[in-house]
Short mmCIF file of C-alpha atoms in Angstrom, two decimals:
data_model
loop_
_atom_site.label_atom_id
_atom_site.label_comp_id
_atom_site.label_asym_id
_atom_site.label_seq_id
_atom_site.Cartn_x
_atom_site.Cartn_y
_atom_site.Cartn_z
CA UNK O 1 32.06 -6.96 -15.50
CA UNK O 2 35.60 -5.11 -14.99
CA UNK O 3 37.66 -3.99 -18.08
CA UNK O 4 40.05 -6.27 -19.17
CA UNK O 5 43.69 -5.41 -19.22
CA UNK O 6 46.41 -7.76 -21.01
CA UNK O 7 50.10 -8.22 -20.16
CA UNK O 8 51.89 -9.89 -22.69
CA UNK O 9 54.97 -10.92 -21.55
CA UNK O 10 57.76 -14.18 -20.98
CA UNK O 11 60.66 -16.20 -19.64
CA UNK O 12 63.60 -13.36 -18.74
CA UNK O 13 60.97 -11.22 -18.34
CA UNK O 14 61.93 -8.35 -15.82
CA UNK O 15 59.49 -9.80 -12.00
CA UNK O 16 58.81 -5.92 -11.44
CA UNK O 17 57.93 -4.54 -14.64
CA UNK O 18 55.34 -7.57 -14.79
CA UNK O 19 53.94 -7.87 -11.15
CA UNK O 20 53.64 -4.18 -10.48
CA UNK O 21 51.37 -3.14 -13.31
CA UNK O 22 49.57 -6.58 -12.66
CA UNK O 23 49.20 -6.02 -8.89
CA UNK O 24 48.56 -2.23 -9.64
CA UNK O 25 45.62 -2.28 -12.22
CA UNK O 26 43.98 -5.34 -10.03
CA UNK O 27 44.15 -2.73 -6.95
CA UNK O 28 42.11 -0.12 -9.39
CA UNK O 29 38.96 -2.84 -10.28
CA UNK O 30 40.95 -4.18 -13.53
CA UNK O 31 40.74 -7.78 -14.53
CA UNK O 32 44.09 -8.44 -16.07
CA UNK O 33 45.53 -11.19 -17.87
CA UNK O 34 49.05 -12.25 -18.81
CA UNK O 35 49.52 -13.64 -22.01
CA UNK O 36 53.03 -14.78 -23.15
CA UNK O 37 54.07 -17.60 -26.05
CA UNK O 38 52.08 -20.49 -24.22
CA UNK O 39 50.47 -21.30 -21.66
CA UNK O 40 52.86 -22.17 -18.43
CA UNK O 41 54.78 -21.37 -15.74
CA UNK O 42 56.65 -18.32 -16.99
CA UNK O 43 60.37 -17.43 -14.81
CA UNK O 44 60.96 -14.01 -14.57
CA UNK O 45 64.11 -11.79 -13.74
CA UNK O 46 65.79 -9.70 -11.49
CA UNK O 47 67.61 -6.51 -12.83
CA UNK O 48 69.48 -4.60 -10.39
CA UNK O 49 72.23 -1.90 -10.36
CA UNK O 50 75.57 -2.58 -8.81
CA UNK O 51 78.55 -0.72 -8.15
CA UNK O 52 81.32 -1.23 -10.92
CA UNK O 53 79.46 -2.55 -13.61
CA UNK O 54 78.64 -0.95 -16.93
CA UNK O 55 75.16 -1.98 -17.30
CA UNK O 56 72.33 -3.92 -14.90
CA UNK O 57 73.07 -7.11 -13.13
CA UNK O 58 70.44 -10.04 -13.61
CA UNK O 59 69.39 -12.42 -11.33
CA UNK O 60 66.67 -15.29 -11.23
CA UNK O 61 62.87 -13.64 -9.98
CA UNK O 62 59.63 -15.54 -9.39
CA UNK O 63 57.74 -17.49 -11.07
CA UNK O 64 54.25 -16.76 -12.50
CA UNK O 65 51.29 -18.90 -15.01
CA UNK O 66 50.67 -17.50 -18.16
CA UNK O 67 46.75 -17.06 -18.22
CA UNK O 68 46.76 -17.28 -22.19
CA UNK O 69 49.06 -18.17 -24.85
CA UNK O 70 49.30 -15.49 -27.46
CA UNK O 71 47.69 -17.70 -29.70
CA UNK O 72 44.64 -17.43 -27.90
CA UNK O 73 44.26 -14.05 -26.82
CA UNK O 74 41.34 -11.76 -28.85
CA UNK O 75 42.62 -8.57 -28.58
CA UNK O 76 39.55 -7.38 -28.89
CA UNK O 77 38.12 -8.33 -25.27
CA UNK O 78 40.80 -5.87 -24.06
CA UNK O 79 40.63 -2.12 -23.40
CA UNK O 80 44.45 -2.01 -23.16
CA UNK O 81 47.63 -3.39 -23.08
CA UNK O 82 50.61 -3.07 -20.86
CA UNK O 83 54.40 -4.53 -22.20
CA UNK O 84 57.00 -5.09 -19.27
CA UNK O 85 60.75 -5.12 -20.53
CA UNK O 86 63.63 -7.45 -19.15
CA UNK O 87 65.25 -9.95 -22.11
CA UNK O 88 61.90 -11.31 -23.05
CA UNK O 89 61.27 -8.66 -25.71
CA UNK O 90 64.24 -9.68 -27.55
CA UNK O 91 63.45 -12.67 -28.35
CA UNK O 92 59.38 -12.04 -28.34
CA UNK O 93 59.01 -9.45 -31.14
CA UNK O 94 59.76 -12.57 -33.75
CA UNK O 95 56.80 -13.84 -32.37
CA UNK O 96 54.06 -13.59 -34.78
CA UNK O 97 50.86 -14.47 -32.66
CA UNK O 98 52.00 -11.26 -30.45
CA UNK O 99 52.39 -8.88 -33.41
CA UNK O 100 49.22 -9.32 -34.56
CA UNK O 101 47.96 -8.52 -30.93
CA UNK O 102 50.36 -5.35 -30.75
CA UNK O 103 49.39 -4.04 -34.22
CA UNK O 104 45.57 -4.74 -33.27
CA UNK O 105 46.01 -2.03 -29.95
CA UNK O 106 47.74 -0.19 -31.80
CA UNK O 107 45.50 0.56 -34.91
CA UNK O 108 42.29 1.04 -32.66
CA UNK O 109 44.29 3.48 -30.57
CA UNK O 110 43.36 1.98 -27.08
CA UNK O 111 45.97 2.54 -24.17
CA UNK O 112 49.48 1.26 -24.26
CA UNK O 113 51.47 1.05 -21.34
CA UNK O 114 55.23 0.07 -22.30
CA UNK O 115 58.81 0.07 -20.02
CA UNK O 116 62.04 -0.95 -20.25
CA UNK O 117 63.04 -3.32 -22.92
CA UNK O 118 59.29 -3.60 -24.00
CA UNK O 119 59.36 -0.90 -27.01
CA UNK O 120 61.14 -3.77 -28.49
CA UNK O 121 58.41 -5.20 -28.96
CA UNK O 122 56.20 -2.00 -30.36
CA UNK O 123 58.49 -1.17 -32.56
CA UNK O 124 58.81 -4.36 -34.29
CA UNK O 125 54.71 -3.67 -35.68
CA UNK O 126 56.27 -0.30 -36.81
CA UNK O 127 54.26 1.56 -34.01
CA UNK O 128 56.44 4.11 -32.40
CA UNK O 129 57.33 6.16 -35.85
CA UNK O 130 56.30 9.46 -35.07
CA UNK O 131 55.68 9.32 -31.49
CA UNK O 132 57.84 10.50 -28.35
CA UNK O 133 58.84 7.49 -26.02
CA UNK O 134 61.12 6.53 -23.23
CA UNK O 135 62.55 3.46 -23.20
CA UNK O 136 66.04 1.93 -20.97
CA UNK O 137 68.49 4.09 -22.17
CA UNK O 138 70.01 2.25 -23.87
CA UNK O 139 67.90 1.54 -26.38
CA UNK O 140 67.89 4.96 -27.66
CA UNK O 141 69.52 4.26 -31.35
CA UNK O 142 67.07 1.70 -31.30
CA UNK O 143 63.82 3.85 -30.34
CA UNK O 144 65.46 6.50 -33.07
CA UNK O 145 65.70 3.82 -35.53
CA UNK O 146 62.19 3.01 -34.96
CA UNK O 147 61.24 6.62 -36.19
CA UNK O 148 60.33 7.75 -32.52
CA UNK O 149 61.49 10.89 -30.73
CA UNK O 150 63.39 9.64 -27.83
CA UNK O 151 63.24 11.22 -24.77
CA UNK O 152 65.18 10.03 -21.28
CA UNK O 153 62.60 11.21 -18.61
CA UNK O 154 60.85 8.76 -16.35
CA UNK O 155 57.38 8.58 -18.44
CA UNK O 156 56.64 9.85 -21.28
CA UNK O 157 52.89 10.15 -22.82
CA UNK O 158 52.32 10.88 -26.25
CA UNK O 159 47.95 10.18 -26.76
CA UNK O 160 47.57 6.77 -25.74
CA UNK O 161 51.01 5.23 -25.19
CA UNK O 162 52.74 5.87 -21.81
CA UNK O 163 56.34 4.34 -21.64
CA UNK O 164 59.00 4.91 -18.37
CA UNK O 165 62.78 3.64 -18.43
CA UNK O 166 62.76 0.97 -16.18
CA UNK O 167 60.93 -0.44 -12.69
CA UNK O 168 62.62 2.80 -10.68
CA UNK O 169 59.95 4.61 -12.46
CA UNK O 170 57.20 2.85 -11.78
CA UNK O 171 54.88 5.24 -9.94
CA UNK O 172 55.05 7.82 -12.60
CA UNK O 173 54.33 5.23 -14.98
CA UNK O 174 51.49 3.90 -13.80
CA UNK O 175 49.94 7.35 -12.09
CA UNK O 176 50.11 8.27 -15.41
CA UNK O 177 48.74 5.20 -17.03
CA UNK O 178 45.70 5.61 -15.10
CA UNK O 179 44.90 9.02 -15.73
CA UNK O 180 44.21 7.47 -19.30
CA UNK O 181 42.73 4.49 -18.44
CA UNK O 182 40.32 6.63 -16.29
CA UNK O 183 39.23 8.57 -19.36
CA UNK O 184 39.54 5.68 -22.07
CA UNK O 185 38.29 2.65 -19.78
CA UNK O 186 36.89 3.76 -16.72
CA UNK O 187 35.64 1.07 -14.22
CA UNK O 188 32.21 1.36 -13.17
CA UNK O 189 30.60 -0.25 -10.28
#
C-alpha cells in the first residue's frame, strides 16, 4: 500500500499550487488526497503576472472533487501534508476541522510542504515561530508576525517544512520536498 499524502485545500484556491504537487507526488508512487471544508466540486484560480499592475491578476482555473471533507480526514493515515496558497487560506485558517489536522502534522513532525498564501494557514496553529520560511512576498510582516524568519528565496527547508513563493517555483519546491519524503516516507514496492 503507497504512503498517503493529503492536500488540504478550497474554492479560490491557486489550480497550480494544487494540481502540481497532486500530479507530482502521484508520478513518485504517492496516493494523495485532497481534503478541503466538504466534500464537492472545489473551483480553483488562476494567478498570473501582468504588465502594469501592482500585484497578481486572478482569473477563474479548473475545477476539481474534494476526496474528503476536513471533517473526515484522520491525520493520522497520512505521512505528510502539502498546503497550496491562492485566496483559500484566508478564509480557511478559521476553519477549525483543518487546524486540528495542521497542528496534528505539525506536533508529530512529519513533512510539510507549504507555498504561496498557504503559511496562512500554518501559522494560524502557531507553527512557524521559530522556523525559516518563504512565503509570497508579500506576506512577509505576516510570516514575521508569526515568529518565523522570513526569507525571499524560491524554497526554503528548515527540518521538515519546505515552503517556495509561489507556482514559478515549483520545481525547487517539490525536488526538494522529495528529498524528505524519500528519507521520512519512502515508497517501497
Amino acid at each position: 500500500m503507497a504512503p498517503k499524502i493529503l492536500i488540504v485545500t478550497g474554492d479560490a484556491a491557486e489550480s497550480l499550487e494544487v494540481l502540481y504537487p497532486y500530479q507530482r507526488l502521484r508520478e513518485e508512487g504517492y496516493d494523495v488526497h485532497i481534503a478541503a471544508p466538504a466534500r464537492k466540486t472545489l473551483r480553483f484560480v488562476v494567478h498570473d503576472f501582468a504588465p502594469g499592475f501592482d500585484t497578481y491578476t486572478e482569473k477563474p482555473g479548473y475545477t476539481w472533487p474534494a476526496d474528503l471533507a476536513f471533517s473526515e480526514v484522520d491525520p493520522g493515515d497520512y505521512v505528510a501534508l502539502v498546503v497550496p496558497g491562492g485566496r483559500a487560506p484566508e478564509y480557511l485558517r478559521n476553519d477549525a476541522e483543518l487546524r486540528k489536522i495542521l497542528k496534528a502534522f505539525f506536533d508529530s513532525d512529519r513533512p510539510v510542504a507549504q507555498i504561496c498564501h498557504g503559511p496562512l494557514m500554518t501559522a494560524a496553529v502557531g507553527a512557524l515561530a521559530g522556523r525559516h520560511v518563504t512565503a509570497y512576498p508579500a506576506l512577509e510582516i505576516d510570516m514575521q508576525a508569526a515568529g518565523a524568519v522570513f526569507e525571499d528565496h524560491e524554497v526554503v527547508v528548515d527540518g521538515t517544512l519546505i515552503s517556495s513563493r509561489a507556482w514559478p517555483d515549483h520545481s525547487a519546491w517539490m525536488r526538494e520536498f522529495l528529498k524528505v519524503l524519500r528519507t521520512k516516507a519512502p515508497v517501497t514496492t
